[in-house]
Tab-separated table of C-alpha atoms in Angstrom:
chain	number	residue	atom	x	y	z
A	1496	MET	CA	-21.609	63.265	-8.720
A	1497	ALA	CA	-20.395	64.057	-5.224
A	1498	VAL	CA	-22.956	64.133	-2.719
A	1499	PRO	CA	-22.643	66.420	0.241
A	1500	ILE	CA	-22.608	64.827	3.807
A	1501	ALA	CA	-23.711	67.654	6.186
A	1502	VAL	CA	-21.777	67.153	9.571
A	1503	LEU	CA	-24.298	67.451	12.594
A	1504	ASP	CA	-22.773	69.692	15.380
A	1505	CYS	CA	-24.945	67.735	18.288
A	1506	ASP	CA	-24.036	70.422	21.025
A	1507	LEU	CA	-25.833	72.848	18.661
A	1508	LEU	CA	-29.000	70.479	17.737
A	1509	LEU	CA	-29.442	70.253	21.778
A	1510	TYR	CA	-28.499	73.554	22.752
A	1511	GLY	CA	-28.247	76.221	19.894
A	1512	ARG	CA	-25.794	78.497	19.448
A	1513	GLY	CA	-23.586	80.900	21.583
A	1514	HIS	CA	-22.596	80.438	25.093
A	1515	ARG	CA	-24.669	78.136	27.130
A	1516	THR	CA	-23.947	76.821	30.772
A	1517	LEU	CA	-24.778	72.920	31.189
A	1518	ASP	CA	-25.691	71.909	34.774
A	1519	ARG	CA	-24.595	68.358	34.918
A	1520	PHE	CA	-24.986	68.211	38.808
A	1521	LYS	CA	-27.133	70.022	41.510
A	1522	LEU	CA	-25.695	70.645	44.940
A	1523	GLU	CA	-29.220	70.821	46.459
A	1524	ASP	CA	-29.873	67.179	45.059
A	1525	VAL	CA	-27.514	65.384	47.434
A	1526	THR	CA	-26.630	65.383	51.035
A	1527	ASP	CA	-23.971	67.059	53.025
A	1528	GLU	CA	-22.486	63.434	53.916
A	1529	TYR	CA	-22.353	62.501	49.947
A	1530	LEU	CA	-20.580	65.733	49.325
A	1531	VAL	CA	-17.876	65.450	51.994
A	1532	SER	CA	-17.139	61.472	51.273
A	1533	THR	CA	-16.987	62.441	47.488
A	1534	TYR	CA	-15.613	65.520	47.051
A	1535	GLY	CA	-13.861	66.235	50.501
A	1536	PHE	CA	-15.830	69.298	51.631
A	1537	PRO	CA	-19.510	70.221	52.921
A	1538	ARG	CA	-22.370	72.203	51.030
A	1539	GLN	CA	-21.680	75.500	52.776
A	1540	PHE	CA	-17.852	75.482	51.768
A	1541	ILE	CA	-18.409	74.536	48.239
A	1542	CYS	CA	-20.871	77.419	47.674
A	1543	TYR	CA	-18.346	79.898	49.102
A	1544	LEU	CA	-16.001	78.786	46.337
A	1545	VAL	CA	-18.590	78.889	43.588
A	1546	ASP	CA	-19.029	82.608	44.777
A	1547	LEU	CA	-15.094	83.225	45.235
A	1548	LEU	CA	-14.490	81.632	41.717
A	1549	GLY	CA	-17.455	81.703	39.689
A	1550	ALA	CA	-16.774	84.948	37.805
A	1551	THR	CA	-13.162	83.795	36.891
A	1552	LEU	CA	-14.627	80.347	35.617
A	1553	SER	CA	-17.511	81.896	33.739
A	1554	ARG	CA	-15.286	83.709	31.234
A	1555	PRO	CA	-16.359	83.300	27.751
A	1556	THR	CA	-15.558	80.344	25.767
A	1557	GLN	CA	-16.081	79.385	22.149
A	1558	ARG	CA	-17.565	76.051	23.382
A	1559	SER	CA	-21.287	75.918	22.917
A	1560	ARG	CA	-21.456	73.738	26.105
A	1561	ALA	CA	-19.398	75.369	28.684
A	1562	ILE	CA	-19.197	73.557	32.149
A	1563	SER	CA	-20.449	75.574	34.871
A	1564	PRO	CA	-18.615	77.106	38.020
A	1565	GLU	CA	-19.919	74.571	40.492
A	1566	THR	CA	-19.558	71.770	38.347
A	1567	GLN	CA	-15.773	72.543	37.357
A	1568	ILE	CA	-15.254	73.186	41.569
A	1569	LEU	CA	-16.455	69.724	42.052
A	1570	ALA	CA	-14.488	68.156	39.468
A	1571	ALA	CA	-11.560	69.612	40.772
A	1572	LEU	CA	-11.975	69.080	44.478
A	1573	GLY	CA	-12.889	65.454	43.485
A	1574	PHE	CA	-9.448	65.241	42.139
A	1575	TYR	CA	-7.339	67.186	44.759
A	1576	THR	CA	-8.909	65.021	47.566
A	1577	SER	CA	-8.740	61.624	45.476
A	1578	GLY	CA	-5.424	61.887	43.815
A	1579	SER	CA	-6.853	60.424	40.669
A	1580	PHE	CA	-9.231	61.217	37.508
A	1581	GLN	CA	-11.455	58.510	38.000
A	1582	THR	CA	-14.123	57.766	35.625
A	1583	ARG	CA	-16.579	57.158	38.761
A	1584	MET	CA	-15.907	60.776	39.478
A	1585	GLY	CA	-16.637	62.183	36.136
A	1586	ASP	CA	-19.726	60.005	35.506
A	1587	ALA	CA	-21.202	61.486	39.169
A	1588	ILE	CA	-21.208	64.877	37.313
A	1589	GLY	CA	-21.749	63.928	34.083
A	1590	ILE	CA	-18.157	64.954	32.362
A	1591	SER	CA	-15.516	63.297	30.923
A	1592	GLN	CA	-12.072	62.693	32.420
A	1593	ALA	CA	-10.758	65.141	29.375
A	1594	SER	CA	-13.225	67.677	31.124
A	1595	MET	CA	-12.302	66.678	34.442
A	1596	SER	CA	-8.517	67.570	33.222
A	1597	ARG	CA	-9.655	71.072	32.153
A	1598	CYS	CA	-11.863	71.720	35.085
A	1599	VAL	CA	-8.771	70.944	37.404
A	1600	ALA	CA	-6.623	73.211	35.425
A	1601	ASN	CA	-9.083	76.372	35.286
A	1602	VAL	CA	-9.898	75.869	39.143
A	1603	THR	CA	-6.137	75.544	39.967
A	1604	GLU	CA	-5.472	78.914	38.219
A	1605	ALA	CA	-8.380	80.680	39.741
A	1606	LEU	CA	-6.927	79.845	43.319
A	1607	VAL	CA	-3.430	80.388	42.417
A	1608	GLU	CA	-4.282	83.945	41.059
A	1609	ARG	CA	-5.799	84.371	44.775
A	1610	ALA	CA	-2.807	82.991	46.716
A	1611	SER	CA	-1.644	86.421	48.235
A	1612	GLN	CA	-5.321	86.802	49.234
A	1613	PHE	CA	-5.234	83.863	51.576
A	1614	ILE	CA	-1.677	83.121	52.226
A	1615	HIS	CA	0.628	85.924	53.888
A	1616	PHE	CA	1.790	87.089	57.125
A	1617	PRO	CA	-0.235	89.469	59.213
A	1618	LYS	CA	0.594	93.379	58.712
A	1619	ASP	CA	-1.160	95.129	61.759
A	1620	GLU	CA	0.687	95.389	65.124
A	1621	ALA	CA	-2.029	93.510	67.143
A	1622	THR	CA	-2.436	90.649	64.790
A	1623	VAL	CA	1.378	90.139	64.884
A	1624	GLN	CA	0.976	90.279	68.843
A	1625	THR	CA	-1.890	88.031	68.893
A	1626	LEU	CA	0.268	85.597	66.560
A	1627	LYS	CA	3.000	85.711	69.056
A	1628	GLU	CA	0.882	85.074	71.985
A	1629	ASP	CA	-0.772	82.218	70.514
A	1630	PHE	CA	2.742	80.427	69.944
A	1631	TYR	CA	3.935	81.411	73.387
A	1632	GLY	CA	0.833	79.461	74.754
A	1633	LEU	CA	2.320	76.408	73.054
A	1634	ALA	CA	5.354	75.678	74.959
A	1635	GLY	CA	6.449	78.912	76.148
A	1636	MET	CA	8.879	80.220	73.108
A	1637	PRO	CA	8.521	84.097	72.966
A	1638	GLY	CA	9.005	86.063	70.030
A	1639	VAL	CA	7.638	83.512	67.170
A	1640	LEU	CA	6.020	85.012	64.006
A	1641	GLY	CA	5.981	81.325	62.328
A	1642	VAL	CA	7.478	77.502	61.894
A	1643	VAL	CA	9.092	76.718	58.760
A	1644	ASP	CA	10.134	73.627	57.002
A	1645	CYS	CA	10.368	72.071	53.434
A	1646	THR	CA	8.278	68.779	52.320
A	1647	HIS	CA	8.798	67.106	49.184
A	1648	VAL	CA	5.818	66.225	46.861
A	1649	ALA	CA	6.116	63.663	43.959
A	1650	ILE	CA	6.277	64.396	40.392
A	1651	LYS	CA	6.308	62.813	37.120
A	1652	ALA	CA	9.995	63.035	35.761
A	1653	PRO	CA	10.078	66.213	33.670
A	1654	ASN	CA	12.669	64.248	31.016
A	1655	ALA	CA	15.259	62.180	31.331
A	1656	GLU	CA	18.244	64.766	30.899
A	1657	ASP	CA	16.659	66.919	33.829
A	1658	LEU	CA	18.046	65.548	37.179
A	1659	SER	CA	17.253	68.952	39.051
A	1660	TYR	CA	14.191	67.296	40.522
A	1661	VAL	CA	15.693	64.226	41.523
A	1662	ASN	CA	16.151	64.086	45.303
A	1663	ARG	CA	18.209	62.468	47.710
A	1664	LYS	CA	16.063	59.240	47.653
A	1665	GLY	CA	16.355	59.161	43.736
A	1666	LEU	CA	12.484	60.466	43.322
A	1667	HIS	CA	11.455	63.397	41.364
A	1668	SER	CA	9.886	65.750	43.531
A	1669	LEU	CA	9.319	69.326	43.852
A	1670	ASN	CA	10.729	70.808	47.572
A	1671	CYS	CA	8.001	73.300	49.136
A	1672	LEU	CA	9.021	75.693	51.438
A	1673	MET	CA	6.198	76.630	54.217
A	1674	VAL	CA	5.523	78.545	57.422
A	1675	CYS	CA	2.571	78.224	59.394
A	1676	ASP	CA	1.395	79.751	62.396
A	1677	SER	CA	-0.021	77.797	65.700
A	1678	ARG	CA	-3.116	76.757	64.073
A	1679	GLY	CA	-1.689	75.428	60.865
A	1680	VAL	CA	-2.837	78.386	58.655
A	1681	LEU	CA	-0.163	78.950	56.099
A	1682	LEU	CA	1.668	82.075	56.108
A	1683	SER	CA	4.004	81.478	53.210
A	1684	ALA	CA	4.081	78.796	50.397
A	1685	GLU	CA	6.891	78.539	47.682
A	1686	THR	CA	6.060	75.417	45.899
A	1687	HIS	CA	8.357	75.226	43.003
A	1688	TRP	CA	11.667	74.583	44.480
A	1689	PRO	CA	13.319	71.387	42.464
A	1690	GLY	CA	13.898	68.301	44.579
A	1691	SER	CA	17.405	67.975	44.174
A	1692	LEU	CA	17.785	71.648	46.322
A	1693	THR	CA	18.367	70.886	50.224
A	1694	ASP	CA	16.081	72.857	52.590
A	1695	CYS	CA	19.041	74.922	53.413
A	1696	ALA	CA	19.598	75.911	49.762
A	1697	VAL	CA	16.009	76.321	49.270
A	1698	LEU	CA	15.629	78.894	51.974
A	1699	GLU	CA	18.716	80.688	50.737
A	1700	GLN	CA	17.040	81.567	47.634
A	1701	ALA	CA	13.646	81.961	48.614
A	1702	ALA	CA	11.272	85.018	48.824
A	1703	LEU	CA	10.899	84.589	52.355
A	1704	THR	CA	14.540	85.194	53.145
A	1705	SER	CA	14.405	88.479	51.347
A	1706	GLN	CA	11.040	89.101	52.900
A	1707	PHE	CA	12.223	88.711	56.532
A	1708	GLU	CA	15.638	90.383	56.272
A	1709	THR	CA	14.267	93.347	54.604
A	1710	GLU	CA	10.623	93.706	56.649
A	1711	LEU	CA	9.543	91.358	59.302
A	1712	HIS	CA	12.416	90.231	61.406
A	1713	LYS	CA	12.637	93.309	63.670
A	1714	ASP	CA	10.302	91.952	66.192
A	1715	GLY	CA	10.569	88.454	66.241
A	1716	TRP	CA	11.934	85.149	64.587
A	1717	LEU	CA	10.488	82.337	62.680
A	1718	LEU	CA	11.439	78.715	64.406
A	1719	GLY	CA	13.008	76.150	61.831
A	1720	ASP	CA	14.822	72.789	62.386
A	1721	SER	CA	18.503	71.966	62.172
A	1722	SER	CA	18.435	71.483	58.289
A	1723	PHE	CA	18.479	75.202	58.394
A	1724	LEU	CA	21.235	77.947	59.477
A	1725	LEU	CA	20.865	80.111	62.459
A	1726	ARG	CA	19.817	83.532	61.553
A	1727	THR	CA	18.915	86.761	63.435
A	1728	TRP	CA	15.329	86.062	62.072
A	1729	LEU	CA	15.144	82.256	62.367
A	1730	MET	CA	15.865	80.194	65.426
A	1731	THR	CA	17.375	76.810	65.147
A	1732	PRO	CA	17.746	74.347	67.870
A	1733	LEU	CA	20.815	73.847	69.926
A	1734	GLN	CA	22.841	71.032	67.914
A	1735	VAL	CA	24.428	69.541	71.827
A	1736	PRO	CA	22.710	71.275	74.468
A	1737	GLU	CA	24.897	71.355	77.589
A	1738	THR	CA	22.784	73.659	80.186
A	1739	PRO	CA	19.513	72.865	81.928
A	1740	ALA	CA	18.522	76.257	79.954
A	1741	GLU	CA	19.489	75.072	76.608
A	1742	TYR	CA	17.568	71.914	77.001
A	1743	ARG	CA	14.753	73.883	77.958
A	1744	TYR	CA	15.091	75.904	74.814
A	1745	ASN	CA	15.444	72.985	72.934
A	1746	MET	CA	12.209	71.400	74.054
A	1747	ALA	CA	10.157	74.528	73.438
A	1748	HIS	CA	11.456	74.722	70.097
A	1749	SER	CA	10.641	71.095	69.105
A	1750	ALA	CA	7.374	71.503	71.012
A	1751	THR	CA	6.676	74.544	68.870
A	1752	HIS	CA	8.195	73.787	65.658
A	1753	ASN	CA	5.954	70.469	65.370
A	1754	VAL	CA	3.069	72.464	64.209
A	1755	ILE	CA	4.062	72.750	60.957
A	1756	GLU	CA	4.710	68.877	61.010
A	1757	ARG	CA	1.216	68.496	61.843
A	1758	THR	CA	-0.119	70.838	58.982
A	1759	PHE	CA	1.831	68.950	56.573
A	1760	ARG	CA	0.355	65.704	57.482
A	1761	THR	CA	-3.150	67.796	57.701
A	1762	ILE	CA	-2.638	68.831	54.132
A	1763	ARG	CA	-1.469	65.375	52.904
A	1764	ALA	CA	-4.449	63.646	54.280
A	1765	ARG	CA	-7.079	66.217	53.093
A	1766	PHE	CA	-5.369	66.797	49.278
A	1767	ARG	CA	-4.729	62.937	48.713
A	1768	CYS	CA	-3.055	63.997	45.052
A	1769	LEU	CA	-0.120	65.432	47.382
A	1770	ASP	CA	0.636	62.309	49.522
A	1771	GLY	CA	1.924	59.895	46.612
A	1772	SER	CA	-0.327	57.138	47.688
A	1773	LYS	CA	-2.037	57.589	43.908
A	1774	GLY	CA	0.980	58.028	42.443
A	1775	THR	CA	2.981	61.063	41.362
A	1776	LEU	CA	1.595	64.388	39.799
A	1777	GLN	CA	1.279	63.703	35.998
A	1778	TYR	CA	2.081	67.215	35.094
A	1779	SER	CA	5.126	69.473	34.380
A	1780	PRO	CA	6.881	70.968	37.349
A	1781	GLU	CA	5.367	74.493	36.762
A	1782	LYS	CA	1.912	72.988	36.778
A	1783	SER	CA	2.536	70.740	39.467
A	1784	SER	CA	3.519	73.665	41.588
A	1785	HIS	CA	0.218	75.387	40.659
A	1786	ILE	CA	-1.570	72.326	42.248
A	1787	ILE	CA	0.108	72.168	45.315
A	1788	LEU	CA	-0.132	75.848	45.621
A	1789	ALA	CA	-4.029	75.559	44.990
A	1790	CYS	CA	-4.303	73.126	47.550
A	1791	CYS	CA	-2.548	75.492	49.771
A	1792	VAL	CA	-5.122	77.817	49.363
A	1793	LEU	CA	-7.865	75.624	49.877
A	1794	HIS	CA	-6.443	74.450	53.152
A	1795	ASN	CA	-6.500	77.983	54.440
A	1796	ILE	CA	-9.840	78.533	53.483
A	1797	SER	CA	-10.928	75.478	55.125
A	1798	LEU	CA	-9.628	76.589	58.459
A	1799	GLN	CA	-11.478	80.025	58.099
A	1800	HIS	CA	-14.496	77.676	57.689
A	1801	GLY	CA	-13.727	75.929	61.123
A	1802	LEU	CA	-12.716	72.598	59.163
A	1803	ASP	CA	-9.558	72.753	61.444
A	1804	VAL	CA	-9.305	69.104	62.822
A	1805	TRP	CA	-5.993	67.746	62.812
A	1806	SER	CA	-5.936	64.783	60.530
A	1807	ALA	CA	-3.867	61.469	61.306
A	1808	PRO	CA	-0.442	61.011	59.354
A	1809	ALA	CA	-0.899	59.894	55.811
A	1810	THR	CA	0.949	57.409	54.238
A	1811	GLY	CA	2.544	58.771	50.903
A	1812	HIS	CA	5.877	57.580	48.481
A	1813	VAL	CA	7.498	60.699	49.219
A	1814	GLU	CA	7.270	61.618	52.922
A	1815	GLN	CA	8.160	64.661	55.094
A	1816	SER	CA	11.971	65.897	54.320
A	1817	GLU	CA	14.268	64.123	56.523
A	1818	GLU	CA	17.263	65.484	55.297
A	1819	GLU	CA	20.683	64.496	55.942
A	1820	TYR	CA	22.777	67.390	56.905
A	1821	GLU	CA	26.361	68.381	58.444
A	1822	GLN	CA	25.958	69.420	62.254
A	1823	THR	CA	27.565	72.958	61.382
A	1824	GLU	CA	26.486	75.954	63.353
A	1825	SER	CA	25.911	79.049	61.891
A	1826	MET	CA	28.956	81.269	61.623
A	1827	ASP	CA	26.640	84.760	62.090
A	1828	SER	CA	27.862	86.361	65.297
A	1829	GLU	CA	25.062	88.295	65.714
A	1830	ALA	CA	22.449	85.323	65.258
A	1831	CYS	CA	24.253	83.744	67.852
A	1832	ARG	CA	24.177	86.686	70.154
A	1833	VAL	CA	20.261	86.729	69.472
A	1834	ARG	CA	19.780	83.264	70.479
A	1835	GLN	CA	22.276	83.296	73.853
A	1836	GLU	CA	20.259	86.553	74.621
A	1837	LEU	CA	16.668	84.679	74.423
A	1838	LEU	CA	18.355	81.872	76.381
A	1839	LEU	CA	19.558	84.123	79.199
A	1840	THR	CA	16.299	85.917	79.207
A	1841	HIS	CA	13.475	83.192	78.884
A	1842	PHE	CA	15.249	79.977	79.492
A	1843	SER	CA	17.671	80.288	82.419
């Protein structure tokens, strides 16, 4: 006669039925120094994230041992700042690597849902004027609403047939278009573009272009390097400066535009999952794009909390975009007129 075998549910025996949160790690049990060294951020910042994301991360689950929002956030920060699902990291907060992966996915989506809350251009006139004044204070470049550039982040090959993510260095990547202010706060971040696209092609298709051509370019402009075409709302350097005014313009342009180079270095140094030193992001392009955007949101939140010290350059396998492009000037006569007027008014 067959003997029935009872399969014991260990979670049920330990925790009972229904939704139950298992607190594996207590913030109050460790020092700020430990939190910064292990998870990249101090206690106050982590508590803010728990308040911000807690309701989203506490959504009902079929699992009887739900992981607390606090633990999920620590797991995600551990990955973002270290770049790997280390067993040591999971052990520190009492979860498996599989759970670490789920936590990163949950926190990433929660941050992406709030991207527009933290990454946006200012709307009111007073804030826009302050933005321009802050940029002008850097090197005397007037009317600047932001500096724009692209950076590549390495990802695993989606599949053997898909070459759209292969960049000019033969590596698979996402080409991310970003704009920042004079402090490095991101005002726009489009992280989903395939690595095979040039910076100019990305901007041509980006939501940023539509936004500026319909809304924001009337009273100022962005600054972009020579990988972009000159537009009425996008000032680029002169490729062959000849007059003292043109040299002064180029120098002011370069000194101001350098802010976004420093911002990229800071983001890579703070979020090591993006710098390539631990290998590529082992996700689909869509999930990789969301991880990058989540790190951008955290970057802006960290600046709001005063964590704005410029970091030293990070060393990664996929570097800041250094495109090889043809030296061609824009044929947009109105854009050329706007730049010439800027030269005569402010740099002559």
